[in-house]
Coordinates of C-alpha atoms in Angstrom, one line a residue:
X1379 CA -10.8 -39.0 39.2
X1380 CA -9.1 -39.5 35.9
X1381 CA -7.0 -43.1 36.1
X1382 CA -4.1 -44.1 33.9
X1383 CA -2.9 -47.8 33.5
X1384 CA 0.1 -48.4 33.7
X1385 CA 2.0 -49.3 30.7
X1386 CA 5.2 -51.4 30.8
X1387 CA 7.2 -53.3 27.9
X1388 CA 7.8 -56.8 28.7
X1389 CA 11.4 -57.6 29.1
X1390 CA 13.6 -60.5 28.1
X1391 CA 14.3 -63.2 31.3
X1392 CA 17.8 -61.2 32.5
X1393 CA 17.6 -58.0 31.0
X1394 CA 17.0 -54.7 32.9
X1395 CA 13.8 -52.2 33.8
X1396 CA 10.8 -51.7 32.9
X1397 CA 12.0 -49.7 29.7
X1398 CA 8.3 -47.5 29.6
X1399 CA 5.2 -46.4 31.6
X1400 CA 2.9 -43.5 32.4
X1401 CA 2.6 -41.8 35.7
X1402 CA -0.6 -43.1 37.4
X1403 CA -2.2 -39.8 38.4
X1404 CA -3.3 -39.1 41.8
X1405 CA -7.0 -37.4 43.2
X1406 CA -6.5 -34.2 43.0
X1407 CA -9.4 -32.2 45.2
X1408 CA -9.6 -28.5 45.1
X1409 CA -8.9 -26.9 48.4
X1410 CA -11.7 -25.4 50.4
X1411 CA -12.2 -21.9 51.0
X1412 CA -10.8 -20.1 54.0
X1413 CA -13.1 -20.1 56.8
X1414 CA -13.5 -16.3 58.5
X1415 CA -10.0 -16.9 60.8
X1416 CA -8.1 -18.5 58.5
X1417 CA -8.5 -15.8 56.3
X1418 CA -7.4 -13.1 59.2
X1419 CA -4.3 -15.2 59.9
X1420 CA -0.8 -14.4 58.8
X1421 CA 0.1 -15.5 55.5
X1422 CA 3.4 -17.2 56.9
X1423 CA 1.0 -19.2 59.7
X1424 CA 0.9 -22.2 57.5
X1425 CA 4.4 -22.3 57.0
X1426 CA 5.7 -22.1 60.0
X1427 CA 3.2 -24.5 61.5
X1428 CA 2.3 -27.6 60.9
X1429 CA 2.1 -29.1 57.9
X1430 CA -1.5 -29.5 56.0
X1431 CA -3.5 -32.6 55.7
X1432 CA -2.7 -32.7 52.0
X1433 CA 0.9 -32.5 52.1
X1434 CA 0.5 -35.4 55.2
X1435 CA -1.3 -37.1 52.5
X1436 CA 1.3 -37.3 50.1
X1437 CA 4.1 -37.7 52.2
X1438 CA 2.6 -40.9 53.5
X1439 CA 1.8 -41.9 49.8
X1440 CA 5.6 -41.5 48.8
X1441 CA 6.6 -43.2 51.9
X1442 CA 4.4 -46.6 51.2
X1443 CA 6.0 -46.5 48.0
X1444 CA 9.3 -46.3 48.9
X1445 CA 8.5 -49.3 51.9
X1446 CA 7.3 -50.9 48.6
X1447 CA 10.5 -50.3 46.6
X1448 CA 12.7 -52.0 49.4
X1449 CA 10.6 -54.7 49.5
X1450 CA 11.2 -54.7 45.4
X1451 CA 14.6 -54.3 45.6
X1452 CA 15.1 -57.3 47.9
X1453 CA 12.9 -59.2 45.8
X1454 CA 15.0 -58.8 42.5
X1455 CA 18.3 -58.8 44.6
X1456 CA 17.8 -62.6 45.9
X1457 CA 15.6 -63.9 42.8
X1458 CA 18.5 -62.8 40.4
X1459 CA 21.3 -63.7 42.6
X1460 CA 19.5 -67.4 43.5
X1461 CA 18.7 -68.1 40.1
X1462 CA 22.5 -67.6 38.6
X1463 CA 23.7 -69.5 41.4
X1464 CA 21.5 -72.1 41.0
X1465 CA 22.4 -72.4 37.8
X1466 CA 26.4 -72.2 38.0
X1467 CA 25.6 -75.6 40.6
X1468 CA 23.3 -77.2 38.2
X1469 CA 26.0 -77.0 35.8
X1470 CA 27.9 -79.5 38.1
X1471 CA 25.5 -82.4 37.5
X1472 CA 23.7 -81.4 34.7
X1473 CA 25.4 -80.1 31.7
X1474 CA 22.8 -78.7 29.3
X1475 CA 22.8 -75.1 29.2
X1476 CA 20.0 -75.2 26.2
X1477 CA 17.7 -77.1 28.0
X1478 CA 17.8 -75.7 31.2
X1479 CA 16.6 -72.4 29.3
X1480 CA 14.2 -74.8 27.3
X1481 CA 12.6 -76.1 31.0
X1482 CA 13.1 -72.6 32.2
X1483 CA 11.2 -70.5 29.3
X1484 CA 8.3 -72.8 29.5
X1485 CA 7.1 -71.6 32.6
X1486 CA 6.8 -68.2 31.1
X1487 CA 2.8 -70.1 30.4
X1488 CA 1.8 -69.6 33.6
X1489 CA 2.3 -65.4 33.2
X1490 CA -1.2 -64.9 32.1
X1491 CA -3.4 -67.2 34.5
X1492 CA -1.3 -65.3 37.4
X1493 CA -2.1 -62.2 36.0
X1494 CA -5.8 -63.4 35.7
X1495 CA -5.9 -64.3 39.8
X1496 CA -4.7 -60.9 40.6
X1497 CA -6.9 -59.6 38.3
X1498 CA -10.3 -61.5 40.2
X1499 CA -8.8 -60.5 43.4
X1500 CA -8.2 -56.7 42.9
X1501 CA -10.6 -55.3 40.1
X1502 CA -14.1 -54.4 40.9
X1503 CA -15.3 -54.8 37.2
X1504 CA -14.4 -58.8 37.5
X1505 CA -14.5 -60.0 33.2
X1506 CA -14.2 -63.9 32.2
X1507 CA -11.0 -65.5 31.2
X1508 CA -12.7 -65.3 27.7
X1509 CA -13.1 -61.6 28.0
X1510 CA -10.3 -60.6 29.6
X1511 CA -8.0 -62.4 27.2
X1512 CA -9.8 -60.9 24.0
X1513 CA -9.6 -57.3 25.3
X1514 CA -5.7 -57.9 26.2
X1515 CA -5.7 -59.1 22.4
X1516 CA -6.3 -55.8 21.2
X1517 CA -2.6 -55.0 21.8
X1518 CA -1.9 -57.1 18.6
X1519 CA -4.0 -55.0 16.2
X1520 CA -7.6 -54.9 15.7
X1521 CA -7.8 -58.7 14.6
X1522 CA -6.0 -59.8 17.7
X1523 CA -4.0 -62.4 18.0
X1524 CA -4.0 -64.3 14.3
X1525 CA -1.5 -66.4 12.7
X1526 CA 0.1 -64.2 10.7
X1527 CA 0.9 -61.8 14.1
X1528 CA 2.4 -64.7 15.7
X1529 CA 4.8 -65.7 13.5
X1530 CA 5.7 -61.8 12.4
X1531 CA 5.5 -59.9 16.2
X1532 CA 5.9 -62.7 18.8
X1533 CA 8.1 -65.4 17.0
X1534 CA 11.0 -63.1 16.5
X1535 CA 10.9 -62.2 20.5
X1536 CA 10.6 -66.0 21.5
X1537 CA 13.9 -66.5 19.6
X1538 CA 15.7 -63.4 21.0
X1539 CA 14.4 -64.6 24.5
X1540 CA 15.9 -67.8 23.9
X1541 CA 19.1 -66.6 22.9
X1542 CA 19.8 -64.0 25.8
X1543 CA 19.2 -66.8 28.1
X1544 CA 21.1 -69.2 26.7
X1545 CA 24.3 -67.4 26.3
X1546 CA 24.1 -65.8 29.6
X1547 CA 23.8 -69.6 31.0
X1548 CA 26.3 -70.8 28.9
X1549 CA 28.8 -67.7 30.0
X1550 CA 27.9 -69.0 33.5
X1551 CA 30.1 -72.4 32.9
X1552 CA 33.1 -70.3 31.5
X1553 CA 33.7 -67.8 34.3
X1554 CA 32.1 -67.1 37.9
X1555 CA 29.1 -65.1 38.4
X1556 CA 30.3 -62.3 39.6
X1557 CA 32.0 -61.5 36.3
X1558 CA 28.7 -62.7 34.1
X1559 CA 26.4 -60.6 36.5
X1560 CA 28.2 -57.2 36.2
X1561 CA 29.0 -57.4 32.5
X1562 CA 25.1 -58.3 32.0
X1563 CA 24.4 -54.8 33.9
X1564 CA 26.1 -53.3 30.3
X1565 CA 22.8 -54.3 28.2
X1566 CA 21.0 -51.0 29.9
X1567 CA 24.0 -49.1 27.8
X1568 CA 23.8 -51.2 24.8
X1569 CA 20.0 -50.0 25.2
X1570 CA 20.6 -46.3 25.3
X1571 CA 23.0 -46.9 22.0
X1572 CA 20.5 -49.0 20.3
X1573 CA 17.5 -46.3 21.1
X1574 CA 19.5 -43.3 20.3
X1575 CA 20.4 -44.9 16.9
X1576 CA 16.9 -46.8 16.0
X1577 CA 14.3 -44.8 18.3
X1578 CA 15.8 -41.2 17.4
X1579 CA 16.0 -40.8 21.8
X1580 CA 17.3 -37.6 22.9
X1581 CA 21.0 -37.7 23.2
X1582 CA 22.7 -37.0 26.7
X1583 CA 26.2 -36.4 27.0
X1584 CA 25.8 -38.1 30.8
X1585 CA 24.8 -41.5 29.2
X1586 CA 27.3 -41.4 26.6
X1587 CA 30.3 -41.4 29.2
X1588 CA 28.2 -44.3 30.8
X1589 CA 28.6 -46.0 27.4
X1590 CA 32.1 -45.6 27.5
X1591 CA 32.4 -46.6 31.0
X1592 CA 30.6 -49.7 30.4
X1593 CA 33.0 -50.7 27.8
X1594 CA 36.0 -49.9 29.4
X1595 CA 34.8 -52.2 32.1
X1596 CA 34.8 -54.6 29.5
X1597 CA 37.9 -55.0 28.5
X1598 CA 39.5 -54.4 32.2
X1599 CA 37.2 -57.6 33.2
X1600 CA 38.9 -59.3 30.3
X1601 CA 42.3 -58.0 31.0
X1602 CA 42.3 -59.3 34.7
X1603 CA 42.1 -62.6 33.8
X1604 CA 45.1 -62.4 31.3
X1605 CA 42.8 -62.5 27.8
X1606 CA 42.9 -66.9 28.3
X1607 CA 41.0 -67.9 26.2
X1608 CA 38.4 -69.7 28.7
X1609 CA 38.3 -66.5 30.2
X1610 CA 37.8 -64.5 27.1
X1611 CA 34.8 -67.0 25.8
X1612 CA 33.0 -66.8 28.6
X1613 CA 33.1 -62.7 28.6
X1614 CA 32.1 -62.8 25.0
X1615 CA 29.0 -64.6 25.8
X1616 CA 27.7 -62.3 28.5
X1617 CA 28.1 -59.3 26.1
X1618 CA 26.3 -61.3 23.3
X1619 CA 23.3 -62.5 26.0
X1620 CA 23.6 -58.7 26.8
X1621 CA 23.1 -57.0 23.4
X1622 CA 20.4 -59.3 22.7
X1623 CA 18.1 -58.3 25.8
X1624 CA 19.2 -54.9 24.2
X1625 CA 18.4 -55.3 20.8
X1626 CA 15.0 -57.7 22.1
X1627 CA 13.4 -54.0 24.1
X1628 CA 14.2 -51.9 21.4
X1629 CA 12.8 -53.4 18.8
X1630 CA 10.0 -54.3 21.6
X1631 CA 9.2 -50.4 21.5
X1632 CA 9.8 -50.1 18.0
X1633 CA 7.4 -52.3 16.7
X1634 CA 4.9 -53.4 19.6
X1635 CA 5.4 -49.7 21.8
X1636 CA 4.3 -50.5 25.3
X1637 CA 2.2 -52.7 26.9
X1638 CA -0.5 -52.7 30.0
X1639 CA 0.0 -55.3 32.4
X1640 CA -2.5 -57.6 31.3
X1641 CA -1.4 -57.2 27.4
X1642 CA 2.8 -57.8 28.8
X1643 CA 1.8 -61.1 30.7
X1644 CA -0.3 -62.6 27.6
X1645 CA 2.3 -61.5 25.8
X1646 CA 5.1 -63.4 27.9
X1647 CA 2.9 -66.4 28.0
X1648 CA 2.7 -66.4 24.4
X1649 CA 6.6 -66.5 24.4
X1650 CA 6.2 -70.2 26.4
X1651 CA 3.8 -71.3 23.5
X1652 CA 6.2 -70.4 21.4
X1653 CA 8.7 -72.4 23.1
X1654 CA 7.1 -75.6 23.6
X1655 CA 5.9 -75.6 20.1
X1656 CA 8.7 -74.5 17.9
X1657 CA 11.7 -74.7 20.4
X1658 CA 11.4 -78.0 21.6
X1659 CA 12.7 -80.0 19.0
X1660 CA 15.9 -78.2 19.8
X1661 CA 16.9 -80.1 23.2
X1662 CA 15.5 -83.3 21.7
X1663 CA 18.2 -83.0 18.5
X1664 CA 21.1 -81.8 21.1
X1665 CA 20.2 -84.8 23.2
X1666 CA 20.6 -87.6 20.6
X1667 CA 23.3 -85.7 19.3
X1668 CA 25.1 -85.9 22.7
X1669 CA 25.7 -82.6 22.8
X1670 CA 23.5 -82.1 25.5
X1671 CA 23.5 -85.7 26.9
X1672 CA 22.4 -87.3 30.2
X1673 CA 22.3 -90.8 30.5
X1674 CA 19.0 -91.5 32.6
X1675 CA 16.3 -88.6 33.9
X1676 CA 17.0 -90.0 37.5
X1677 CA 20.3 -88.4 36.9
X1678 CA 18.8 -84.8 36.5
X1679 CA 18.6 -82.8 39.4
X1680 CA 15.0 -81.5 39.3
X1681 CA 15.0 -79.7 42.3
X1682 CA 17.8 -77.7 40.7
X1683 CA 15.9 -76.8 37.5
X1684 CA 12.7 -76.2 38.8
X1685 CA 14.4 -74.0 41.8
X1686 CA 15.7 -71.8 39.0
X1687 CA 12.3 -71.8 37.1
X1688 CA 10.7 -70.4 39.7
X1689 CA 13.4 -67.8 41.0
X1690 CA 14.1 -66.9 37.0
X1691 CA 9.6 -66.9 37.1
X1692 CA 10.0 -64.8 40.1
X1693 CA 12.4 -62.2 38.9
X1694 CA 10.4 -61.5 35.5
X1695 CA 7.2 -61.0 37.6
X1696 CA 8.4 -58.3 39.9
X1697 CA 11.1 -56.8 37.0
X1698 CA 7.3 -56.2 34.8
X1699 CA 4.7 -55.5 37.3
X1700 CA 6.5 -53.7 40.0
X1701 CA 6.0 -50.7 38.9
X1702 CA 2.3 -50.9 39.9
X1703 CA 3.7 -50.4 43.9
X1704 CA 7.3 -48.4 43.4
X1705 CA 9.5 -46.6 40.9
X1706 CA 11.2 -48.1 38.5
X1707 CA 14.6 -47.2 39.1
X1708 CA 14.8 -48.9 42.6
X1709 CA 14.0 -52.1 40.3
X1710 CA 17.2 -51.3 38.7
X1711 CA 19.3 -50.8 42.0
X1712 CA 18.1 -54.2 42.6
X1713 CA 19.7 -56.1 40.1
X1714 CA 23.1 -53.6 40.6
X1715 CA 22.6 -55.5 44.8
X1716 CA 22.6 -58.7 43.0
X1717 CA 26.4 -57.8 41.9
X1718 CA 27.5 -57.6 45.7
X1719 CA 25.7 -60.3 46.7
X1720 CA 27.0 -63.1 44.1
X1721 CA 30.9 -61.6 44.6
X1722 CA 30.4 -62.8 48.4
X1723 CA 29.1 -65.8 47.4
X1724 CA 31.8 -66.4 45.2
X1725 CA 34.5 -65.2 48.0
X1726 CA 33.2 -68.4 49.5
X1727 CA 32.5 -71.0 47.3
X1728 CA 34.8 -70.6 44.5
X1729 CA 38.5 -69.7 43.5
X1730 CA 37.8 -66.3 42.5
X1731 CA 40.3 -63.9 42.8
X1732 CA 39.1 -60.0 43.5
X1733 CA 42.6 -58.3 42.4
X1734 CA 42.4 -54.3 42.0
X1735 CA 42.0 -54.7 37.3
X1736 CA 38.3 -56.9 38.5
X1737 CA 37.5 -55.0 41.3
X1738 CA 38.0 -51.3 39.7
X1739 CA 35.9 -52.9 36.0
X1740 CA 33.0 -53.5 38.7
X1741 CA 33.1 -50.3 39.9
X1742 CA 33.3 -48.9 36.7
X1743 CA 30.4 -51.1 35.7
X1744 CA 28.3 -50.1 38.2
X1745 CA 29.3 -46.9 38.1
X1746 CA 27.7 -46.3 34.3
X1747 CA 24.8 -48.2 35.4
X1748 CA 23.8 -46.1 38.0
X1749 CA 24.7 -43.2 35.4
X1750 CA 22.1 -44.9 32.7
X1751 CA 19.4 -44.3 35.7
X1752 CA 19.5 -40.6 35.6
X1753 CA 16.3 -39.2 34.1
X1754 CA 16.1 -36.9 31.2
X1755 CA 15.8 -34.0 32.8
X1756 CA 18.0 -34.6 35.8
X1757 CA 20.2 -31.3 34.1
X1758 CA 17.1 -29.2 34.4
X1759 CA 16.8 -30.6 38.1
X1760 CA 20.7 -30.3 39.0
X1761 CA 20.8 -25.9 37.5
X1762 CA 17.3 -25.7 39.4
X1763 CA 19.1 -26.9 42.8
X1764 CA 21.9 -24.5 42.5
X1765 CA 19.7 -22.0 41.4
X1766 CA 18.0 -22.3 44.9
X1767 CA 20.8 -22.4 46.7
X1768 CA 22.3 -19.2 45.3
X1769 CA 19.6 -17.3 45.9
X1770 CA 19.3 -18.9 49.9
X1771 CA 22.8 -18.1 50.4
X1772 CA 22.5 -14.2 49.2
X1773 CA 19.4 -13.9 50.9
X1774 CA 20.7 -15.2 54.6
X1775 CA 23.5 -12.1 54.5
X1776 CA 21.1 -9.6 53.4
X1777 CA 18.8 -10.6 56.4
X1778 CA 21.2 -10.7 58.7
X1779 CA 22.3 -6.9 57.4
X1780 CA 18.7 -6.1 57.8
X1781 CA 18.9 -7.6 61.3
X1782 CA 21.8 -5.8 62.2
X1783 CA 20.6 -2.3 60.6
X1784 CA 17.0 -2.6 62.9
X1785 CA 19.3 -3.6 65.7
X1786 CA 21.1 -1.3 66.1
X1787 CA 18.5 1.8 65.0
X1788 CA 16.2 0.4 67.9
X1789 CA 19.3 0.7 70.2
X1790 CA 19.4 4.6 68.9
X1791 CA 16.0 5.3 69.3
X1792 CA 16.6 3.7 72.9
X1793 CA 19.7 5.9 73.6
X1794 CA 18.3 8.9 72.2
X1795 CA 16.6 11.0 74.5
X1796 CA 13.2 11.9 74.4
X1797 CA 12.3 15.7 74.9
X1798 CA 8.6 14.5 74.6
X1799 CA 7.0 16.0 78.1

């Protein structure tokens, strides 16, 4: 039985699916030969009957992984969805967008030693935290992990990671979430554009009008708030948090390629190191400063912030290993659910307004999303459908011709009468 890990490339805290991975190949047993009355049976037996144990097999396969993938979908839908509400009513008591992504990004540490429980409670080969972290070393290049690689392949992600979070927090205080979560959904377009221009991808015409679409809902979110300048600020920053998560995967693929689950969560954790040793002085300056100023720490809600650690942890676990239990694209249709979800939130708790400009840019939105989540070959898939039914649909006449034709020759032969004594 040949076995494939899985390879994923780590994404940035709110950015979209897992952006690569190899198909984890099934057992594959050859079939046994046809006992002596199975071989005198009718070639159409087995169709016509019941299905064989290997096709039972792999129906109830696809069917745990689809049970999985709702479980997934849920999983992302409320993570997401709790964690940018959390934050938009954090904002209300504590207002310090930078350091709630400081606190936040921090717990991006505790990636690896989960990843090390799973891995004592699954694998059958059990290796030392020693062991196991030099062998997910080898991602970095035959030296592993040195200074030099920290500073030149993990640095520059720590600071794009910082910087998607922190605009898409910061958007959060300028206009509702329902806005910032569907204008975030445009960074899997921005990805497409960045790939086809950097990575050489194969164009598709499909994803190009999903492009389009996505920036068209753009400027109709902008336009339905009048272009005020609150308004207009606040849009700007979600596109900005957006195109970096876009611009922090492609050049994730470009220069790293993809990752296997263990090497993605050292890698993650590596990002909190990063943090709490070179990003930290950050908060401290924007404290004295008072740009970010509270006047005692009994007056920070820490409930709040460590309530949206753990969702915002949450999110990035199941958004970078859930493709070991479903497909990848229900991860995606999980964070479009998150879009819903926050608008009736909002309905409720805010003064949002759902006139027909906002709610025709969501669908438009969403719309190019779901477009982005067509595979490559999903035109080779579409002519093969047609194909079938084309030749189903000439078929069914001719048989019914032929049905016709015996019909009424056996009513003949019937009628005719017989001289035979």
């Amino acid at each position: 039985m040949k076995k494939h890990s899985a390879r994923v490339a780590p994404l940035s805290a709110c950015n979209s699916p897992v952006l690569t991975l190899t198909k984890v190949e099934g057992e594959e047993r050859p079939r046994d030969s046809p006992g002596p009355a199975e071989a005198q049976a009718p070639a159409g037996a087995e169709a016509g009957g019941r299905t064989s144990h290997p096709c039972w097999r792999c129906s109830r396969a696809q069917l745990k992984k689809m049970f999985w993938g709702v479980a997934v979908v849920l999983c992302v839908c409320s993570s997401w969805t709790g964690s940018t509400q959390l934050a938009k009513l954090t904002f209300r008591k504590f207002d310090a967008p930078f350091t709630l992504t400081w606190f936040a990004t921090n717990w991006n540490v505790l990636f690896f030693p989960l990843y090390y429980v799973g891995h004592i409670c699954k694998s059958t080969e059990k290796q030392s935290v020693k062991q196991r972290y030099r062998e997910c070393c080898r991602f970095f290049g035959d030296n592993g992990l040195t200074l030099k690689v920290f500073f030149t392949k993990a640095a520059p992600f720590g600071v794009l990671w910082t910087l998607t979070n922190y605009l898409y927090l910061h958007a959060i205080k300028k206009v509702n979430t329902t806005d910032v979560s569907v204008l975030f959904c445009c960074n899997k377009a921005f990805v497409f554009l960045l790939s086809w221009i950097v990575l050489r991808d194969r164009f598709m015409g499909v994803r190009i009008v999903a492009a389009i679409l996505a920036i068209a809902g753009i400027v109709m979110m902008t336009y339905a708030d009048g272009f005020h300048s609150h308004s207009v600020i606040g849009i700007a920053l979600v596109v900005g948090s957006a195109s970096m998560s876009a611009l922090y995967k492609v050049l994730f693929k470009l220069l790293l390629g993809s990752a296997k689950f263990g090497e993605a969560a050292l890698f993650l954790s590596i990002l909190g190191v990063f943090n709490i040793l070179f990003i930290t002085c950050i908060p401290v300056i924007l404290y004295f400063t008072k740009v970010e100023y509270w006047s005692s720490f009994d007056d920070i809600p820490w409930g709040n912030l460590c309530g949206f650690s753990v969702l915002l942890l949450t999110f990035n676990i199941v958004l970078n290993f859930g493709i070991a239990v479903t497909y990848p694209t229900l991860m995606s249709v999980g964070i479009v659910f998150s879009v819903p979800v926050n608008a009736v939130v909002d309905h409720y708790t805010s003064k949002i307004v759902f006139n027909g400009v906002r709610v025709i840019a969501i669908i438009i939105i969403g719309l190019g999303f779901l477009l982005l989540l067509l595979p490559e070959e999903w035109d080779v898939w579409l002519i093969k459908l047609l194909t079938r039914l084309k030749v189903r649909k000439k078929e069914e006449p001719a048989e019914g011709g032929a049905d016709l034709g015996s019909g009424a020759q056996s009513k003949a032969r019937r009628a005719r009468p017989s001289f035979a004594r």
